[in-house]
Amino acid sequence: MDILRKHADLLITDCSVLMADFTIKENQTIAIKDARIIDINDTAIGDKKYTAATQLNAKGKLAMPGLVDAHMHTCQQLLRGRITDELPMIWTRIMVPYESNLTAADVSHSAQLCCLEMIKSGTTTFADAGGIYMDKVAEVVIASGLRGVMTCSTMDTGHNIPAAMKATKDDLIRANKALYHNFHGSGDGRLHVWFSLRSIITCTAELITDVFAAAAEHKTGVHAHMNEYPNEISYCLEHYRKRPLEYLESLGVLNPNFVSAHSIMLSENEMDILKQYDSKVVHCPASNSGKGIPKTPSLLQKKITVALGTDGAAHSGLSVFDQMKIFKSLMRASWGVPSSDPVVMPSQTIVAMATSGGAAALLQQAETGTLEVGKKADFILIDTDQPHIQPTHNLVNTLVESVNSKDVTDMIVNGKIIMQNREVLTLDEAKILHDSKQALKRMAVRAGI
């Protein structure tokens, strides 16, 4: 009988599957070979078609695409709880000075804790907006099994920025190119390296144009914080007589490989600019809610790609499930109530932002973001057989309303199981928790935070 069956590397059997069209198929087997999904079929058929050395019975579980955290900071795990209730500007007053005091060991511990939290909360792919000692982050991500997009912190100006966080234009480009050449495509292709602008107000025009040129040369993306603070808008209007995205357009640098993170305070013209150049947007609901409400319904109506991010543990933790809930409430209150439109942001749209939207923002929609034959096997299993989830009239709605990070039981990335029954297989959880606590104590003594 086995002679007639095809060989797969891994079989996930008897699960429900969230399909690309948001229908739910019951009693399915997912067959995986060479890191890709080769079949999704009824378990009764799959059992006859395939054999595999590794099988995982997923009865009572939902297989869905892994969540994508499209804007975060791996280095900020050791800043958790520090910035809540602080007065502005927390970015220049607390966060950047904190980063300037990090050692390579601190960054490594922070990255380990970050990857551990992402795995346990269902995030299979993330984009780090840029930090220091990113080689240490890359090493951790490769070991964790996650899929990541990263870059270096890039700033060459700004009077409130510590000198340790700034460098010359040439040195910044050189460092980012070194990161690219050392790590892009590593970890069996899981790791991608981009270029970055930390902020419009901390990057000169010469640096901005060189960053985009370097990204184009290496056929990769550019990640930047955009339209996040009122003072950023005011700075651009005062110095350039243009709003932030208008300024980038005037430099001739915008393209489809640009990710505009946050994007809270967008003018109508700036939204048209994003549409014109097919640039991507990432909202961070918890982080952004204290600064403003994004014009997401208008962005989606213009068919601009929108993804979700956490903005790192300093703000609210790394649960994209939490971000989805917060986002739905924000959209209802800010856009739905004034226009009497209770379905201004449907749950299906939000789940798409957290999965396929994130993959598209990171230029990986051909490989990840949905469960389809031929795509990379990046997905999570949710224990749906629980009283806060079942029974349900609409499981997609319930994913946003009720499911949380602790309901994620298993994670498969690039065809490999990296968490099984809540046990992380690639990282030493107990050691990471112990080491990170010690790192925070040392940092508190050294930096006075």
Coordinates of C-alpha atoms in Angstrom, one line a residue:
M1 CA 0.0 0.0 0.0
D2 CA 2.8 2.5 0.9
I3 CA 4.4 1.9 -2.5
L4 CA 1.3 3.5 -4.1
R5 CA 1.3 6.5 -1.7
K6 CA 3.3 9.6 -2.4
H7 CA 5.9 10.6 0.2
A8 CA 5.5 13.9 2.1
D9 CA 7.8 15.4 4.7
L10 CA 5.0 16.3 7.1
L11 CA 1.3 15.6 7.3
I12 CA -1.1 17.6 9.4
T13 CA -4.2 15.5 9.6
D14 CA -7.9 15.9 10.6
C15 CA -7.8 19.7 11.0
S16 CA -10.1 22.5 9.8
V17 CA -8.5 24.9 7.3
L18 CA -9.0 28.6 6.8
M19 CA -8.9 28.7 3.0
A20 CA -7.7 31.7 0.9
D21 CA -11.3 32.7 0.2
F22 CA -12.1 32.6 3.9
T23 CA -14.2 29.5 3.8
I24 CA -13.6 26.8 6.4
K25 CA -13.0 23.3 5.3
E26 CA -13.4 20.5 7.9
N27 CA -11.5 17.2 8.3
Q28 CA -8.6 18.1 6.1
T29 CA -5.0 16.9 5.7
I30 CA -2.3 19.3 4.8
A31 CA 0.6 17.6 3.0
I32 CA 4.0 19.3 3.1
K33 CA 7.2 18.5 1.1
D34 CA 10.4 20.6 0.6
A35 CA 9.0 23.4 2.8
R36 CA 5.8 23.8 0.6
I37 CA 2.2 22.8 0.8
I38 CA 1.7 20.1 -1.9
D39 CA -1.9 19.2 -1.1
I40 CA -4.9 20.2 1.0
N41 CA -7.5 17.5 0.9
D42 CA -10.1 15.5 2.8
T43 CA -8.3 13.4 5.5
A44 CA -10.0 10.3 4.2
I45 CA -8.4 11.0 0.8
G46 CA -5.1 12.3 2.2
D47 CA -4.5 9.2 4.3
K48 CA -4.7 7.1 1.1
K49 CA -2.5 9.5 -1.0
Y50 CA 0.4 10.2 1.3
T51 CA 2.8 8.8 3.8
A52 CA 5.2 10.8 5.9
A53 CA 7.8 10.1 8.6
T54 CA 6.2 12.9 10.7
Q55 CA 2.5 13.3 11.2
L56 CA 0.6 15.6 13.5
N57 CA -3.0 14.9 14.4
A58 CA -4.8 18.2 14.6
K59 CA -8.3 17.1 15.5
G60 CA -10.2 20.0 17.1
K61 CA -7.8 22.6 15.6
L62 CA -7.9 25.2 12.9
A63 CA -5.0 25.6 10.5
M64 CA -4.7 29.2 9.4
P65 CA -2.0 31.3 7.9
G66 CA 0.7 32.5 10.3
L67 CA 0.2 36.0 11.5
V68 CA 2.5 38.8 10.1
D69 CA 3.8 41.5 12.4
A70 CA 4.8 44.0 9.6
H71 CA 6.3 46.6 11.9
M72 CA 8.1 46.0 15.2
H73 CA 11.4 46.3 17.0
T74 CA 13.2 43.2 18.3
C75 CA 15.4 45.4 20.5
Q76 CA 12.6 46.7 22.7
Q77 CA 11.7 43.6 24.6
L78 CA 13.7 44.9 27.6
L79 CA 11.7 48.2 27.5
R80 CA 8.4 46.6 28.3
G81 CA 6.3 48.7 30.7
R82 CA 8.6 51.7 30.6
I83 CA 6.8 54.0 28.2
T84 CA 3.1 53.6 29.2
D85 CA 1.7 56.8 30.6
E86 CA 4.8 58.8 29.8
L87 CA 4.5 62.2 28.2
P88 CA 5.8 62.9 24.7
M89 CA 8.1 62.7 23.0
I90 CA 8.8 59.2 24.2
W91 CA 10.6 58.3 21.0
T92 CA 13.4 60.9 21.4
R93 CA 13.2 61.2 25.2
I94 CA 13.2 57.5 26.2
M95 CA 13.3 55.0 23.3
V96 CA 16.3 56.1 21.3
P97 CA 18.4 56.8 24.4
Y98 CA 17.5 53.3 25.6
E99 CA 18.6 51.8 22.3
S100 CA 21.9 53.8 22.4
N101 CA 22.8 52.1 25.7
L102 CA 22.2 48.5 24.5
T103 CA 25.2 46.1 24.2
A104 CA 25.4 43.3 21.7
A105 CA 24.5 40.9 24.4
D106 CA 21.4 42.9 25.4
V107 CA 20.3 42.9 21.8
S108 CA 20.8 39.1 21.5
H109 CA 18.8 38.5 24.7
S110 CA 16.0 40.9 23.6
A111 CA 15.8 39.2 20.2
Q112 CA 15.6 35.7 21.8
L113 CA 12.7 36.8 24.0
C114 CA 11.1 38.5 21.1
C115 CA 11.2 35.4 18.9
L116 CA 9.9 33.3 21.8
E117 CA 7.0 35.6 22.3
M118 CA 6.2 35.7 18.6
I119 CA 6.2 32.0 18.3
K120 CA 3.9 31.5 21.3
S121 CA 1.5 34.2 20.0
G122 CA 1.2 32.9 16.4
T123 CA 3.4 35.2 14.4
T124 CA 5.4 33.4 11.8
T125 CA 6.7 36.4 9.9
F126 CA 7.9 39.8 11.1
A127 CA 9.5 43.0 9.9
D128 CA 12.0 44.7 12.2
A129 CA 12.1 48.4 11.5
G130 CA 15.8 48.7 12.3
G131 CA 18.1 48.7 15.3
I132 CA 21.7 48.2 16.3
Y133 CA 23.8 45.0 16.4
M134 CA 21.4 43.5 13.8
D135 CA 23.8 40.7 13.1
K136 CA 23.0 39.4 16.6
V137 CA 19.3 39.6 15.7
A138 CA 19.8 37.7 12.5
E139 CA 21.6 34.9 14.3
V140 CA 18.7 34.5 16.7
V141 CA 16.0 34.6 14.0
I142 CA 17.8 31.9 12.0
A143 CA 18.0 29.7 15.1
S144 CA 14.3 30.4 16.0
G145 CA 12.9 29.1 12.7
L146 CA 10.8 32.2 12.1
R147 CA 10.6 34.2 8.8
G148 CA 11.9 37.7 9.2
V149 CA 12.6 41.0 7.3
M150 CA 15.2 43.3 9.0
T151 CA 17.3 46.3 8.5
C152 CA 19.6 48.6 10.3
S153 CA 18.7 51.8 12.2
T154 CA 19.5 54.6 9.9
M155 CA 19.9 58.2 11.1
D156 CA 22.4 60.9 10.2
T157 CA 20.9 64.0 11.7
G158 CA 18.6 65.2 14.5
H159 CA 19.5 67.4 17.5
N160 CA 17.7 65.2 20.1
I161 CA 19.3 62.0 18.8
P162 CA 22.3 60.5 20.9
A163 CA 25.5 60.6 18.9
A164 CA 25.9 56.9 19.3
M165 CA 22.7 56.4 17.2
K166 CA 23.8 58.6 14.3
A167 CA 26.5 58.0 11.7
T168 CA 27.6 59.4 8.4
K169 CA 25.6 58.6 5.2
D170 CA 28.4 56.4 3.8
D171 CA 28.8 54.5 7.1
L172 CA 25.1 53.9 7.4
I173 CA 24.8 52.6 3.8
R174 CA 27.9 50.5 4.2
A175 CA 26.6 48.9 7.4
N176 CA 23.2 48.0 5.9
K177 CA 24.9 46.6 2.8
A178 CA 27.1 44.4 5.0
L179 CA 24.0 43.1 6.8
Y180 CA 22.5 42.3 3.4
H181 CA 25.5 40.5 2.1
N182 CA 26.0 38.5 5.3
F183 CA 22.4 37.5 5.9
H184 CA 19.9 38.1 3.1
G185 CA 18.5 34.7 2.0
S186 CA 20.0 32.9 5.0
G187 CA 18.1 30.4 7.2
D188 CA 16.9 28.5 4.1
G189 CA 15.7 31.7 2.6
R190 CA 13.7 32.8 5.7
L191 CA 15.7 35.9 6.3
H192 CA 15.4 39.0 4.1
V193 CA 17.4 42.2 4.6
W194 CA 15.9 45.6 3.6
F195 CA 17.1 49.2 3.9
S196 CA 15.5 51.8 6.2
L197 CA 14.9 55.4 7.1
R198 CA 14.3 55.7 10.8
S199 CA 12.4 58.9 10.4
I200 CA 12.1 61.8 7.9
I201 CA 13.3 64.2 10.5
T202 CA 16.4 62.2 11.3
C203 CA 17.6 61.6 7.7
T204 CA 19.1 64.1 5.3
A205 CA 17.9 64.2 1.7
E206 CA 21.2 62.8 0.6
L207 CA 20.8 59.8 2.9
I208 CA 17.2 59.2 1.8
T209 CA 18.1 59.1 -1.9
D210 CA 21.1 56.8 -1.2
V211 CA 19.0 54.4 0.9
F212 CA 16.4 54.0 -1.9
A213 CA 19.2 53.7 -4.5
A214 CA 20.9 50.9 -2.4
A215 CA 17.6 49.1 -2.0
A216 CA 16.9 49.2 -5.7
E217 CA 20.5 48.0 -6.4
H218 CA 19.9 45.0 -4.2
K219 CA 16.3 44.5 -5.4
T220 CA 14.9 44.8 -1.9
G221 CA 12.6 47.1 0.1
V222 CA 12.7 50.2 2.2
H223 CA 11.0 50.4 5.7
A224 CA 10.3 53.8 7.3
H225 CA 8.4 55.4 10.2
M226 CA 6.0 57.8 8.4
N227 CA 3.3 60.3 9.4
E228 CA 3.3 59.2 13.1
Y229 CA 3.7 62.4 15.1
P230 CA 2.3 65.9 14.6
N231 CA 5.8 67.4 15.0
E232 CA 7.0 65.2 12.1
I233 CA 4.3 66.8 9.9
S234 CA 5.2 70.3 11.1
Y235 CA 8.9 69.7 10.6
C236 CA 8.3 68.8 6.9
L237 CA 6.0 71.7 6.3
E238 CA 8.4 74.1 7.9
H239 CA 11.5 72.9 6.2
Y240 CA 10.2 71.6 2.8
R241 CA 6.8 73.2 2.4
K242 CA 5.6 69.6 1.9
R243 CA 4.0 66.9 4.0
P244 CA 6.2 63.8 4.6
L245 CA 5.0 61.6 1.6
E246 CA 4.9 64.7 -0.6
Y247 CA 8.5 65.3 0.3
L248 CA 9.6 61.8 -0.6
E249 CA 7.7 62.1 -3.9
S250 CA 9.6 65.3 -4.6
L251 CA 12.9 63.4 -4.2
G252 CA 11.7 60.9 -6.8
V253 CA 12.3 57.8 -4.6
L254 CA 8.8 56.3 -4.0
N255 CA 8.1 52.9 -5.5
P256 CA 6.1 49.6 -4.7
N257 CA 8.9 48.4 -2.5
F258 CA 8.4 51.1 0.1
V259 CA 6.6 50.4 3.5
S260 CA 5.2 53.4 5.2
A261 CA 4.8 52.3 8.8
H262 CA 2.2 53.9 11.1
S263 CA 0.8 56.3 8.5
I264 CA -1.7 57.8 10.9
M265 CA -1.9 61.4 9.8
L266 CA -2.3 61.2 6.0
S267 CA -3.7 63.9 3.8
E268 CA -5.9 63.1 0.9
N269 CA -3.1 63.9 -1.4
E270 CA -0.7 61.6 0.5
M271 CA -3.1 58.7 0.2
D272 CA -3.3 59.4 -3.6
I273 CA 0.6 59.3 -3.6
L274 CA 0.6 55.9 -1.9
K275 CA -1.8 54.6 -4.5
Q276 CA 0.1 56.1 -7.4
Y277 CA 3.4 54.4 -6.4
D278 CA 1.8 51.2 -5.0
S279 CA 3.6 51.8 -1.7
K280 CA 2.5 49.8 1.3
V281 CA 1.1 50.8 4.7
V282 CA 1.4 49.2 8.1
H283 CA -0.8 50.3 11.1
C284 CA 0.1 49.6 14.7
P285 CA -3.3 49.9 16.5
A286 CA -2.3 49.9 20.1
S287 CA 0.7 52.1 19.6
N288 CA -1.1 54.5 17.3
S289 CA -4.3 54.9 19.3
G290 CA -2.7 57.5 21.6
K291 CA -1.6 59.6 18.6
G292 CA -4.5 59.4 16.1
I293 CA -6.8 57.2 14.1
P294 CA -5.7 56.1 10.6
K295 CA -7.9 56.6 7.6
T296 CA -7.9 52.9 6.9
P297 CA -11.4 52.7 5.2
S298 CA -10.2 55.3 2.6
L299 CA -6.9 53.5 2.1
L300 CA -8.7 50.2 1.4
Q301 CA -11.2 51.9 -0.9
K302 CA -8.2 53.1 -2.9
K303 CA -6.9 49.5 -2.9
I304 CA -3.7 50.4 -1.0
T305 CA -2.1 47.4 0.7
V306 CA -2.6 47.7 4.5
A307 CA -1.0 45.4 7.1
L308 CA -0.8 45.3 10.9
G309 CA 2.1 45.6 13.3
T310 CA 2.6 45.7 17.0
D311 CA 5.4 48.3 17.1
G312 CA 7.2 46.1 19.6
A313 CA 6.8 45.0 23.2
A314 CA 7.5 48.5 24.6
H315 CA 4.0 49.5 23.5
S316 CA 1.7 46.5 24.1
G317 CA 3.4 43.2 23.5
L318 CA 3.7 41.2 20.3
S319 CA 0.2 39.7 20.0
V320 CA -1.2 40.4 16.6
F321 CA -4.5 38.8 17.8
D322 CA -4.7 41.7 20.4
Q323 CA -3.9 44.2 17.6
M324 CA -6.8 42.9 15.6
K325 CA -9.3 43.3 18.5
I326 CA -8.0 46.8 19.2
F327 CA -8.2 47.8 15.6
K328 CA -11.8 46.6 15.1
S329 CA -12.9 48.7 18.2
L330 CA -11.0 51.8 17.0
M331 CA -12.5 51.6 13.5
R332 CA -16.0 51.1 14.9
A333 CA -15.7 54.0 17.3
S334 CA -13.9 56.4 15.0
W335 CA -15.4 55.6 11.6
G336 CA -18.4 53.4 12.1
V337 CA -20.3 55.4 14.8
P338 CA -20.1 58.8 13.1
S339 CA -21.4 57.4 9.8
S340 CA -23.8 54.8 11.3
D341 CA -21.7 52.1 9.6
P342 CA -21.3 49.1 12.0
V343 CA -19.5 47.0 9.4
V344 CA -17.0 49.7 8.4
M345 CA -14.2 47.2 9.2
P346 CA -15.4 43.6 8.8
S347 CA -13.5 40.8 10.6
Q348 CA -12.5 39.2 7.4
T349 CA -10.8 42.3 6.2
I350 CA -8.9 42.5 9.5
V351 CA -7.7 38.9 9.4
A352 CA -6.6 39.5 5.8
M353 CA -4.5 42.5 7.0
A354 CA -2.9 40.3 9.6
T355 CA -2.0 37.6 7.1
S356 CA -2.1 38.1 3.4
G357 CA -1.8 41.9 3.8
G358 CA 1.3 41.5 5.9
A359 CA 2.8 39.2 3.3
A360 CA 2.1 41.6 0.5
A361 CA 3.6 44.6 2.5
L362 CA 6.8 42.5 2.9
L363 CA 6.8 41.6 -0.8
Q364 CA 6.2 37.9 0.0
Q365 CA 2.6 37.4 -1.2
A366 CA 3.7 34.9 -3.7
E367 CA 5.2 32.7 -1.0
T368 CA 3.2 33.2 2.2
G369 CA 0.0 34.8 3.6
T370 CA -2.6 32.1 2.6
L371 CA -2.8 28.4 2.8
E372 CA -2.6 27.3 -0.8
V373 CA -0.9 24.5 -2.7
G374 CA 2.5 25.7 -3.9
K375 CA 3.0 28.3 -1.2
K376 CA 5.4 28.0 1.7
A377 CA 4.1 25.9 4.6
D378 CA 3.9 28.8 7.1
F379 CA 0.8 28.3 9.3
I380 CA -0.4 27.9 12.9
L381 CA -2.9 25.6 14.6
I382 CA -5.6 27.1 16.8
D383 CA -7.3 25.0 19.5
T384 CA -10.9 25.9 18.7
D385 CA -12.5 23.2 20.8
Q386 CA -12.8 25.6 23.8
P387 CA -15.8 27.3 25.5
H388 CA -14.7 30.8 24.5
I389 CA -14.5 29.8 20.8
Q390 CA -17.1 27.1 20.2
P391 CA -19.8 26.8 19.1
T392 CA -19.7 29.7 16.6
H393 CA -21.9 30.8 13.7
N394 CA -18.8 32.4 12.0
L395 CA -15.3 31.2 12.9
V396 CA -13.7 34.1 11.1
N397 CA -15.6 36.6 13.2
T398 CA -14.7 34.6 16.3
L399 CA -11.0 34.7 15.4
V400 CA -11.1 38.5 15.8
E401 CA -13.6 38.6 18.7
S402 CA -12.4 35.8 21.0
V403 CA -9.3 33.9 19.9
N404 CA -6.1 34.9 21.8
S405 CA -2.4 34.1 21.6
K406 CA -2.7 31.3 24.1
D407 CA -5.0 29.4 21.8
V408 CA -2.1 28.9 19.4
T409 CA -0.9 25.3 20.0
D410 CA 1.4 24.6 17.1
M411 CA 3.4 26.5 14.5
I412 CA 4.9 25.3 11.2
V413 CA 7.3 27.6 9.3
N414 CA 9.0 26.7 6.1
G415 CA 7.6 23.2 6.5
K416 CA 9.1 22.6 9.9
I417 CA 7.3 22.3 13.2
I418 CA 8.8 25.0 15.5
M419 CA 6.2 24.7 18.2
Q420 CA 4.1 21.7 19.2
N421 CA 1.4 21.7 21.8
R422 CA 2.7 25.0 23.2
E423 CA 6.3 23.7 23.5
V424 CA 8.8 25.8 21.5
L425 CA 11.2 23.3 19.8
T426 CA 13.8 25.7 18.5
L427 CA 14.5 27.9 21.6
D428 CA 15.2 27.2 25.3
E429 CA 12.2 29.0 26.9
A430 CA 13.4 28.7 30.5
K431 CA 16.9 29.9 29.7
I432 CA 15.7 32.8 27.7
L433 CA 13.3 34.0 30.4
H434 CA 16.1 33.7 33.0
D435 CA 18.8 35.4 30.9
S436 CA 16.5 38.3 29.9
K437 CA 15.6 39.1 33.5
Q438 CA 19.3 39.2 34.3
A439 CA 20.0 41.4 31.3
L440 CA 17.3 43.9 32.4
K441 CA 18.9 44.1 35.9
R442 CA 22.3 44.8 34.4
M443 CA 20.8 47.4 32.0
A444 CA 19.0 49.1 34.9
V445 CA 22.2 49.5 36.8
R446 CA 24.2 50.6 33.8
A447 CA 21.7 53.0 32.2
G448 CA 19.5 54.0 35.1
I449 CA 16.2 52.9 33.6

